[in-house]
PDB file of C-alpha atoms in Angstrom:
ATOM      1  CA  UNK A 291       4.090 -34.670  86.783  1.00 50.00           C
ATOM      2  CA  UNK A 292       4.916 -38.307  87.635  1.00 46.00           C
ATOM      3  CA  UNK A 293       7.126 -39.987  85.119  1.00 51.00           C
ATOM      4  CA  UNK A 294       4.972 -43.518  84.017  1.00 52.00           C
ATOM      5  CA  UNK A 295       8.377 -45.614  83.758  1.00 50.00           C
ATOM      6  CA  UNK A 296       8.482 -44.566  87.610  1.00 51.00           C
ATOM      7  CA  UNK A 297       4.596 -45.704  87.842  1.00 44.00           C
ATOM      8  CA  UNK A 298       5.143 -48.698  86.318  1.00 47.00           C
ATOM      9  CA  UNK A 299       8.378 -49.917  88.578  1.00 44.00           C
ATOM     10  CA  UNK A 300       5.996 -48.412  91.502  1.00 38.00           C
ATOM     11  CA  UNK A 301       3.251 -51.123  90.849  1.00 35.00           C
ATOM     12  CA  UNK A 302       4.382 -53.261  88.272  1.00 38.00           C
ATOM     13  CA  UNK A 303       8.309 -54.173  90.166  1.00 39.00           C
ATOM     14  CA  UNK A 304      11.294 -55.256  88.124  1.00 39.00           C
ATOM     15  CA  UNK A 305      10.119 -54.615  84.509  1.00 43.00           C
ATOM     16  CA  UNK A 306      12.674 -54.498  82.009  1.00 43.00           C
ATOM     17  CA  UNK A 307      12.233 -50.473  82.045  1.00 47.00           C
ATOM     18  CA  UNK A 308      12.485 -50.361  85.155  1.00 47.00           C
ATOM     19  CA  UNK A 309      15.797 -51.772  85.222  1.00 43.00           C
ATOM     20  CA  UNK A 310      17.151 -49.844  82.354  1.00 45.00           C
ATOM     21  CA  UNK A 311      16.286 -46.814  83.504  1.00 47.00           C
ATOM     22  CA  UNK A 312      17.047 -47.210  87.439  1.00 46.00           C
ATOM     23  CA  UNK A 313      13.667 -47.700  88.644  1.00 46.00           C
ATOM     24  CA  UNK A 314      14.003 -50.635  90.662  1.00 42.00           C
ATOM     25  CA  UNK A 315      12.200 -52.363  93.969  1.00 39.00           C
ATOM     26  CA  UNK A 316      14.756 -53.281  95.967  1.00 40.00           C
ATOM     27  CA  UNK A 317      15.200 -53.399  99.556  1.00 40.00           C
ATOM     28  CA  UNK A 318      12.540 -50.822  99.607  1.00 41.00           C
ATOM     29  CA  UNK A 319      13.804 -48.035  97.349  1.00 40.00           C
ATOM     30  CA  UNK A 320      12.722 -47.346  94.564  1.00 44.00           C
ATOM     31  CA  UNK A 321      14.752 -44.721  93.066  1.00 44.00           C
ATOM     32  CA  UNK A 322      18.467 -45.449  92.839  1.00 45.00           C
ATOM     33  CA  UNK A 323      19.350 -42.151  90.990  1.00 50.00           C
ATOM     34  CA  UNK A 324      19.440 -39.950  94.173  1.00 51.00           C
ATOM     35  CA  UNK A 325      20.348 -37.064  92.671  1.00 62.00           C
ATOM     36  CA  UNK A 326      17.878 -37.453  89.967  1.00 73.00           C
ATOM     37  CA  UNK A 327      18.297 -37.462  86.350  1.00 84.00           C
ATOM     38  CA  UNK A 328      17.381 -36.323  82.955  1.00 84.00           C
ATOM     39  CA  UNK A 329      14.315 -38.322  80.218  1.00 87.00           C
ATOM     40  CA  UNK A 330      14.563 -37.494  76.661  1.00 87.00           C
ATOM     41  CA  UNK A 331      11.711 -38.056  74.420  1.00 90.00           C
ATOM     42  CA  UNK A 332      11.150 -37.598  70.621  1.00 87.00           C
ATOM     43  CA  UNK A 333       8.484 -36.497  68.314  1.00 87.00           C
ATOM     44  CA  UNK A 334       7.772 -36.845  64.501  1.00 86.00           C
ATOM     45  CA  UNK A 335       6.509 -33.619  62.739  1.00 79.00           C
ATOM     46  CA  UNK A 336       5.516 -31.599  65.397  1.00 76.00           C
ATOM     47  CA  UNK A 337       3.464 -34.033  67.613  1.00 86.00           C
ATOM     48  CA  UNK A 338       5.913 -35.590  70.687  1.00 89.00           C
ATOM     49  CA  UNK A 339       5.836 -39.029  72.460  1.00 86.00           C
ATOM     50  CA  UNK A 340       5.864 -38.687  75.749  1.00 86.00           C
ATOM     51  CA  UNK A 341       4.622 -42.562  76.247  1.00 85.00           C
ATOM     52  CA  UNK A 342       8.710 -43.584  75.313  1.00 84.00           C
ATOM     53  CA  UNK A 343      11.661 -42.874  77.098  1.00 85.00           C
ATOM     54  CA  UNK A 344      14.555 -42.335  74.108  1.00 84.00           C
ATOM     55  CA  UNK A 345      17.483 -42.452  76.895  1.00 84.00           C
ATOM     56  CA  UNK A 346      18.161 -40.954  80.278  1.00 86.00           C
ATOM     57  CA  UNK A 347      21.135 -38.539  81.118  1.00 83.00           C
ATOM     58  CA  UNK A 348      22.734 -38.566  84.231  1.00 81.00           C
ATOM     59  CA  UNK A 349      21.953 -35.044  86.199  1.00 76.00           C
ATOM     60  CA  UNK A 350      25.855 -33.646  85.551  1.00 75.00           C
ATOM     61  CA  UNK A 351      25.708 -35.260  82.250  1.00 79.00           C
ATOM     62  CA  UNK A 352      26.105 -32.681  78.810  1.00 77.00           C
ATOM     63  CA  UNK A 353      25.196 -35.204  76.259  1.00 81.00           C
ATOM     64  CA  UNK A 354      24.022 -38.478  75.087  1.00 80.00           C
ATOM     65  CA  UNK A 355      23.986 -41.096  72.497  1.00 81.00           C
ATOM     66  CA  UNK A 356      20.420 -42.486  71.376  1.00 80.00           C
ATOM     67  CA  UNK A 357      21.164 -45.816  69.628  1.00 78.00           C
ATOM     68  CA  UNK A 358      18.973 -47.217  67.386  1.00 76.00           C
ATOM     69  CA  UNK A 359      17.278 -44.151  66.029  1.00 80.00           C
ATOM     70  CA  UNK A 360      15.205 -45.408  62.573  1.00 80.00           C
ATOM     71  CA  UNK A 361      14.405 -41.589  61.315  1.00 86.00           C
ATOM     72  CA  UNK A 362      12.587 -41.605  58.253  1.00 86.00           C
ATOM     73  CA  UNK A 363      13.584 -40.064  54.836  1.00 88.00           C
ATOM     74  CA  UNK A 364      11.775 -36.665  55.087  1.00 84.00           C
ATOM     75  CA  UNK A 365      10.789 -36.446  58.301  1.00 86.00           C
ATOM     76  CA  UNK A 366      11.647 -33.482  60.924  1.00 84.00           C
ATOM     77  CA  UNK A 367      12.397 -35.103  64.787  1.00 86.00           C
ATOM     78  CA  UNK A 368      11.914 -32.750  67.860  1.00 87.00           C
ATOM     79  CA  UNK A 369      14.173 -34.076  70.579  1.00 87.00           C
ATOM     80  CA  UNK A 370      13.395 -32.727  74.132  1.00 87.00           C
ATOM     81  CA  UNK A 371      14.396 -33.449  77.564  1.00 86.00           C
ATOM     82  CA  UNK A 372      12.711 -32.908  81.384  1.00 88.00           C
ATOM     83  CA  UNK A 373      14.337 -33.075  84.764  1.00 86.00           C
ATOM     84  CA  UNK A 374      13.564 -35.690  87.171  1.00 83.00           C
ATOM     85  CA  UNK A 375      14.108 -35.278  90.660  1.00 74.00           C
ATOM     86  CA  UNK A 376      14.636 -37.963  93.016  1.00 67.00           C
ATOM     87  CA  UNK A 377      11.419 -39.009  93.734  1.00 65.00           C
ATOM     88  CA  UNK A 378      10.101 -39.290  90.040  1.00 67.00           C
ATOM     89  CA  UNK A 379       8.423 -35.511  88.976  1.00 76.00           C
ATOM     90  CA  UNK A 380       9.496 -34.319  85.756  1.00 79.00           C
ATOM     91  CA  UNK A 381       9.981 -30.584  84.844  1.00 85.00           C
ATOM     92  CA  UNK A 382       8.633 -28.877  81.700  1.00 83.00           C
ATOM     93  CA  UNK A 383       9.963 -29.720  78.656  1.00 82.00           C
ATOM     94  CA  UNK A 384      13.532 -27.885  77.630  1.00 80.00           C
ATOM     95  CA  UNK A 385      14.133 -26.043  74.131  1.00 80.00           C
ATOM     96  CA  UNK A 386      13.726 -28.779  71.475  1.00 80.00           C
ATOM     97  CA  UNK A 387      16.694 -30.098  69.802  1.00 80.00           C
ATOM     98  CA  UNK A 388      15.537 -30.191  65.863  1.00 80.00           C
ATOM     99  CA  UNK A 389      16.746 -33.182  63.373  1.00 83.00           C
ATOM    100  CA  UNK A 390      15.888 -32.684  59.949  1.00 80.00           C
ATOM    101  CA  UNK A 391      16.042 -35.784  57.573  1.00 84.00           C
ATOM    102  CA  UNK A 392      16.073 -34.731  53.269  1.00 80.00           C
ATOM    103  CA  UNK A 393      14.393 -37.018  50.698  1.00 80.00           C
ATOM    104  CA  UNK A 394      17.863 -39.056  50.455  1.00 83.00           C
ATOM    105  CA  UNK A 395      17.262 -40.129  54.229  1.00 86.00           C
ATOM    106  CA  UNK A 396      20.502 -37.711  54.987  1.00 83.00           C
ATOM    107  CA  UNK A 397      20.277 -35.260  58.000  1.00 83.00           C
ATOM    108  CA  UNK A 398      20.742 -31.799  56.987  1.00 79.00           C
ATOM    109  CA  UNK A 399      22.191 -28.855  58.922  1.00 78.00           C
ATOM    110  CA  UNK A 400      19.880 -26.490  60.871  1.00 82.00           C
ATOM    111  CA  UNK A 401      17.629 -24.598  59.020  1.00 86.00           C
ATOM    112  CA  UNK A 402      15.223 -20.849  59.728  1.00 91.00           C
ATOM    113  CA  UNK A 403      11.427 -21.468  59.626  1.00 92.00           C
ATOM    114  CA  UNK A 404       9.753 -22.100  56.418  1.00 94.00           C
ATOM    115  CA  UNK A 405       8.344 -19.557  54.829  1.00 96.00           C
ATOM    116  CA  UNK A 406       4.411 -18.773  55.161  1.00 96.00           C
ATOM    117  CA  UNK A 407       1.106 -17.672  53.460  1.00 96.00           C
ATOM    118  CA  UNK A 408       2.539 -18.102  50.181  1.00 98.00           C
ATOM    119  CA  UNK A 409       0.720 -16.777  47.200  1.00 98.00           C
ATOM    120  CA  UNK A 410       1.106 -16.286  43.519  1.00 98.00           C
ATOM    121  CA  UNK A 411      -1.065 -13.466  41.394  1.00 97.00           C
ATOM    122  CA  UNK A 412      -0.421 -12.719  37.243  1.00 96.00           C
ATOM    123  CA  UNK A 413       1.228  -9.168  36.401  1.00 94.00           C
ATOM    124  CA  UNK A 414       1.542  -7.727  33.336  1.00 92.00           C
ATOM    125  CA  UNK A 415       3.666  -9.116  30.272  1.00 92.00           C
ATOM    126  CA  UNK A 416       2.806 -13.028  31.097  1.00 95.00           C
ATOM    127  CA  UNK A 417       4.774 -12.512  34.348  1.00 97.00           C
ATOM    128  CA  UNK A 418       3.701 -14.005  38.007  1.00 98.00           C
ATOM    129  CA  UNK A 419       4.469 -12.313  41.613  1.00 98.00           C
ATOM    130  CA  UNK A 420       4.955 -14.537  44.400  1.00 98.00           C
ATOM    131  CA  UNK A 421       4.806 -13.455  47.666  1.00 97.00           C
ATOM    132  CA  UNK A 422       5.462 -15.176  51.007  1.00 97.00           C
ATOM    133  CA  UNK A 423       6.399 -13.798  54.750  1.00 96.00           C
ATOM    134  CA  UNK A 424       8.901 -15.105  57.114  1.00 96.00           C
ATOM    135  CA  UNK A 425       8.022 -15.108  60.575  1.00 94.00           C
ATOM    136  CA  UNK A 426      11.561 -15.649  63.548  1.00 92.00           C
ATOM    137  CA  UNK A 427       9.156 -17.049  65.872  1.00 89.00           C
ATOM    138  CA  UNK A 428      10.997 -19.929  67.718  1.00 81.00           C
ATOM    139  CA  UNK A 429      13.846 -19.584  64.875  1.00 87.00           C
ATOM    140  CA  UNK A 430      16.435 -22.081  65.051  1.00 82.00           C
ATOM    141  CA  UNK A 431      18.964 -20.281  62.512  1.00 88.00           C
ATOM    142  CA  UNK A 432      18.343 -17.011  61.004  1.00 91.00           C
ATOM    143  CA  UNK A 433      17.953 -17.313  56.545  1.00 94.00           C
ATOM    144  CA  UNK A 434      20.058 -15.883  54.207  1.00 95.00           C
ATOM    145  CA  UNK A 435      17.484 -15.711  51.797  1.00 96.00           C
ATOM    146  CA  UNK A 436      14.805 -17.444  50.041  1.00 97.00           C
ATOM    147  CA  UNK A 437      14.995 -19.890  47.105  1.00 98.00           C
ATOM    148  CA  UNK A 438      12.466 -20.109  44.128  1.00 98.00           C
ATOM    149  CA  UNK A 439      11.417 -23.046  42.387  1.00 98.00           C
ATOM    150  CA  UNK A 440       9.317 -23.737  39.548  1.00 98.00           C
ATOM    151  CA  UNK A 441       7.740 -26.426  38.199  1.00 98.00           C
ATOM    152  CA  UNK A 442       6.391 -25.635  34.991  1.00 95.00           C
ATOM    153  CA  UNK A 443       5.041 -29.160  34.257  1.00 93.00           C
ATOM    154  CA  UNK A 444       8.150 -32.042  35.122  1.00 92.00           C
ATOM    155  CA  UNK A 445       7.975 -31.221  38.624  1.00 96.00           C
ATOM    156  CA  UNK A 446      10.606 -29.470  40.883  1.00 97.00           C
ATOM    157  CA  UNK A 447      13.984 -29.765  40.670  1.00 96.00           C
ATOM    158  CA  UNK A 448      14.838 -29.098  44.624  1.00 94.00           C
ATOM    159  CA  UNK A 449      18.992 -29.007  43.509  1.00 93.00           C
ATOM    160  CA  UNK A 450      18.313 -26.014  41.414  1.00 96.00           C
ATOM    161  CA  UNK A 451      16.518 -22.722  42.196  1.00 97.00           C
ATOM    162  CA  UNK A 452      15.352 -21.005  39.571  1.00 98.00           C
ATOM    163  CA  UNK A 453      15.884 -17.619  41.968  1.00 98.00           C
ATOM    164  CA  UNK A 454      17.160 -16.465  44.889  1.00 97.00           C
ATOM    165  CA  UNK A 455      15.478 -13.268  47.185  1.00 97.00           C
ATOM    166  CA  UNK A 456      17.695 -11.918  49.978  1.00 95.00           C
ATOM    167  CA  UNK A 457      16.357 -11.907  53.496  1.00 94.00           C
ATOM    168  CA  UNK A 458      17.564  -7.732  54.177  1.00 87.00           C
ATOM    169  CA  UNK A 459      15.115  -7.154  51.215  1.00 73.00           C
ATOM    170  CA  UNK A 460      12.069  -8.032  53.423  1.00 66.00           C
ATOM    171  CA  UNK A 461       9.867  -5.333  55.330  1.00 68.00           C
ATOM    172  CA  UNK A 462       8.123  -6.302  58.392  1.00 80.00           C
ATOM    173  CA  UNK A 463       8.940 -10.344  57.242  1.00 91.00           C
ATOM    174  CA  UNK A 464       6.947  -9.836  54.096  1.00 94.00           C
ATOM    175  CA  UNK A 465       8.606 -10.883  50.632  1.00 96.00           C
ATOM    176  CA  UNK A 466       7.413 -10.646  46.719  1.00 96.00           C
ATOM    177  CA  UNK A 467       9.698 -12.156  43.898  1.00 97.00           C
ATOM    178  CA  UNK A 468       8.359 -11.450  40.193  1.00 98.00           C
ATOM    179  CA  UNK A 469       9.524 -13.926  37.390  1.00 98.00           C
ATOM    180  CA  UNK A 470      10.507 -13.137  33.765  1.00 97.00           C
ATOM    181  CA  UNK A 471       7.875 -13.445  31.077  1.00 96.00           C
ATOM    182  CA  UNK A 472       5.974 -16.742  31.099  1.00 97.00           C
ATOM    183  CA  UNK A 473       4.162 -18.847  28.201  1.00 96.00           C
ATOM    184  CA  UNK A 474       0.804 -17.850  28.186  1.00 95.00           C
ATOM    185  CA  UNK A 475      -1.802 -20.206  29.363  1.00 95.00           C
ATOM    186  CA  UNK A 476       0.410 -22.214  31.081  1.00 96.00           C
ATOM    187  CA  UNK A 477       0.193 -23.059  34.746  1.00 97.00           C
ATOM    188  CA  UNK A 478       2.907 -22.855  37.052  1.00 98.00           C
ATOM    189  CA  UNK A 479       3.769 -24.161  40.379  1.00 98.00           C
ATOM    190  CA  UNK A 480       5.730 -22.129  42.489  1.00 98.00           C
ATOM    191  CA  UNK A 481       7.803 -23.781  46.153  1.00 98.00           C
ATOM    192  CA  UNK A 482       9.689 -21.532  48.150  1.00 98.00           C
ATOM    193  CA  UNK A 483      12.359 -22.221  50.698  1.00 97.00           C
ATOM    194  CA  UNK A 484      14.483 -20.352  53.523  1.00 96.00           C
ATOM    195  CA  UNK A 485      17.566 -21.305  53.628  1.00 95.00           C
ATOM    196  CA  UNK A 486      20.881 -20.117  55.591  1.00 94.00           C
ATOM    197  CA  UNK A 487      24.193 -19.766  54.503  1.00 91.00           C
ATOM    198  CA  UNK A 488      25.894 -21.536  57.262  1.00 84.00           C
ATOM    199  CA  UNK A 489      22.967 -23.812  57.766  1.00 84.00           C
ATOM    200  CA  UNK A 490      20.894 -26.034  55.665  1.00 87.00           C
ATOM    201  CA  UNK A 491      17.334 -25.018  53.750  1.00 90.00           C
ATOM    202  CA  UNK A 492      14.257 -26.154  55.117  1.00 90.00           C
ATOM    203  CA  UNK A 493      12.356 -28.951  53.272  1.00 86.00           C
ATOM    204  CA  UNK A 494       8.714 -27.968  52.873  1.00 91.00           C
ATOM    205  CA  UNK A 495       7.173 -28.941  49.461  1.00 93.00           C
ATOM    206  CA  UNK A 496       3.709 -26.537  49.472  1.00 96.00           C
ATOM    207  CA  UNK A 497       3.383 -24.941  46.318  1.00 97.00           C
ATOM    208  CA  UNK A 498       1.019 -22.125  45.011  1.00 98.00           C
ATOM    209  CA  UNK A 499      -0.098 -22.302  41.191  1.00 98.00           C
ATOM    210  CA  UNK A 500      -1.106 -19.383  38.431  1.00 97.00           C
ATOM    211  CA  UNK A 501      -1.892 -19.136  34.921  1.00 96.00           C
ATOM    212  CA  UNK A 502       0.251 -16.947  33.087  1.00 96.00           C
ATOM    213  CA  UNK A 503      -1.472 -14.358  30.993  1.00 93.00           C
ATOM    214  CA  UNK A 504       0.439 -12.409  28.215  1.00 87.00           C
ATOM    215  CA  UNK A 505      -2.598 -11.809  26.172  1.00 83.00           C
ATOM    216  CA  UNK A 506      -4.663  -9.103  27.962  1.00 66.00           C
ATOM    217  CA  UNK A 507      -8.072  -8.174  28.468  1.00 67.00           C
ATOM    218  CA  UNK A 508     -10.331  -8.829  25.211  1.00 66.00           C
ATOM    219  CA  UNK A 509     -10.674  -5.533  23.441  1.00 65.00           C
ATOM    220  CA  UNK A 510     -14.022  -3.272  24.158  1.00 72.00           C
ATOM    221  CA  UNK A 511     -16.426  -3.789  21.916  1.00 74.00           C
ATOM    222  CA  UNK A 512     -19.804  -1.626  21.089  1.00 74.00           C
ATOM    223  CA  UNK A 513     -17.911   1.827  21.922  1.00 77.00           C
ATOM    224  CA  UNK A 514     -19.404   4.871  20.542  1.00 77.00           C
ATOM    225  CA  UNK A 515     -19.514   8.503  21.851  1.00 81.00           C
ATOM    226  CA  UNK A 516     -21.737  11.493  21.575  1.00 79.00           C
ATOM    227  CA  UNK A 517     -20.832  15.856  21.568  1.00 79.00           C
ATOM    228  CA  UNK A 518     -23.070  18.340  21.878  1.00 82.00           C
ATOM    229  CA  UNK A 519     -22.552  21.794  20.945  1.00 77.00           C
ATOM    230  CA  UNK A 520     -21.671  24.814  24.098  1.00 73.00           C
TER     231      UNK A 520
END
């Protein structure tokens, strides 16, 4: 695939991208990295921007240093990069590089995946089961475990779990958590979280929501019952 920065120094001359990133007419070349070099892009949530070049690595070069990166209080960055050889084609994108920014606007160490098809069903005694599964798919850390919270009407308090489920505990990435007696007729929210020891825990803030029912069935009514002699 042709790189458009290259495009655009192709057709368009000495543009200031052009001469940031090397790309410039002159004396009829217009590629001045030889040995070709390496793009990195960036993407918010999921979706990338491959219309913006973040920085460009020389080909020998290990790392870089994006200045002015404006990341967004609870946002999750995918940072990529491609290969571009001398005459301008990019390669497929590498394995993405994932920030994570919390509510606070801090970045957070890497976390697992977040958990998925949560659910939440009443048990006996006014109690709730949640369950959840855990896929490793494209894992960047593997979890320790899984924190509960519950927000029983003030909201969640994402400092404090009100549980903790162990990953080992899991079988075939599928995970159930009961809770203690609940206050009957009142709804509950439940959030939960994967989190790693030597990591950080991811962010998501979906929620599932059940009634909690101590109170039973109403009793049968209108029962009677007949014999008859053998």
């Amino acid at each position: 695939m042709e790189t458009r920065f290259l495009r655009a120094a192709l057709f368009a001359g000495r543009t200031a991208t052009a001469v940031r990133l090397g790309t410039i007419l002159t004396l009829g070349r217009f590629w001045v990295r030889t040995s070709g070099c390496h793009t990195i892009y960036r993407g918010r949530d999921g979706v990338m921007d491959y219309d913006k070049v973040q920085a460009v690595m020389e080909i020998d070069d290990s790392q870089v240093s994006i200045p002015a990166q404006a990341l967004q209080a609870g946002t999750i960055w995918h940072f990529v990069r491609r290969q571009v050889s001398d005459c301008g084609l990019e390669s497929a994108d590498s394995d993405a590089a994932v920030v994570v920014i919390d509510s606070a606007g801090d970045m957070i160490a890497l976390a697992p995946n977040a958990p998925q098809s949560l659910e939440a069903e009443q048990v006996a005694g006014g109690k709730i089961e949640v369950k959840w599964r855990y896929s490793r798919l494209n894992q960047e850390i593997a979890p320790t475990g899984f924190k509960v919270y519950i927000d029983s009407g003030g909201g969640f308090d994402f400092d404090t779990a009100d549980a903790t489920v162990a990953y080992g505990l899991g079988g075939n990435g599928e995970f159930e958590w009961e809770s203690d007696a609940l206050i009957n007729g009142k709804t509950y929210k439940f959030c939960v979280r994967s989190y790693a020891g030597t990591g950080g825990e991811t962010q998501n803030t979906n929620y599932v929501s059940e009634v909690a029912d101590s109170s039973g069935p109403d009793a049968i009514t209108g029962l009677s019952a007949s014999w008859e002699a053998i």
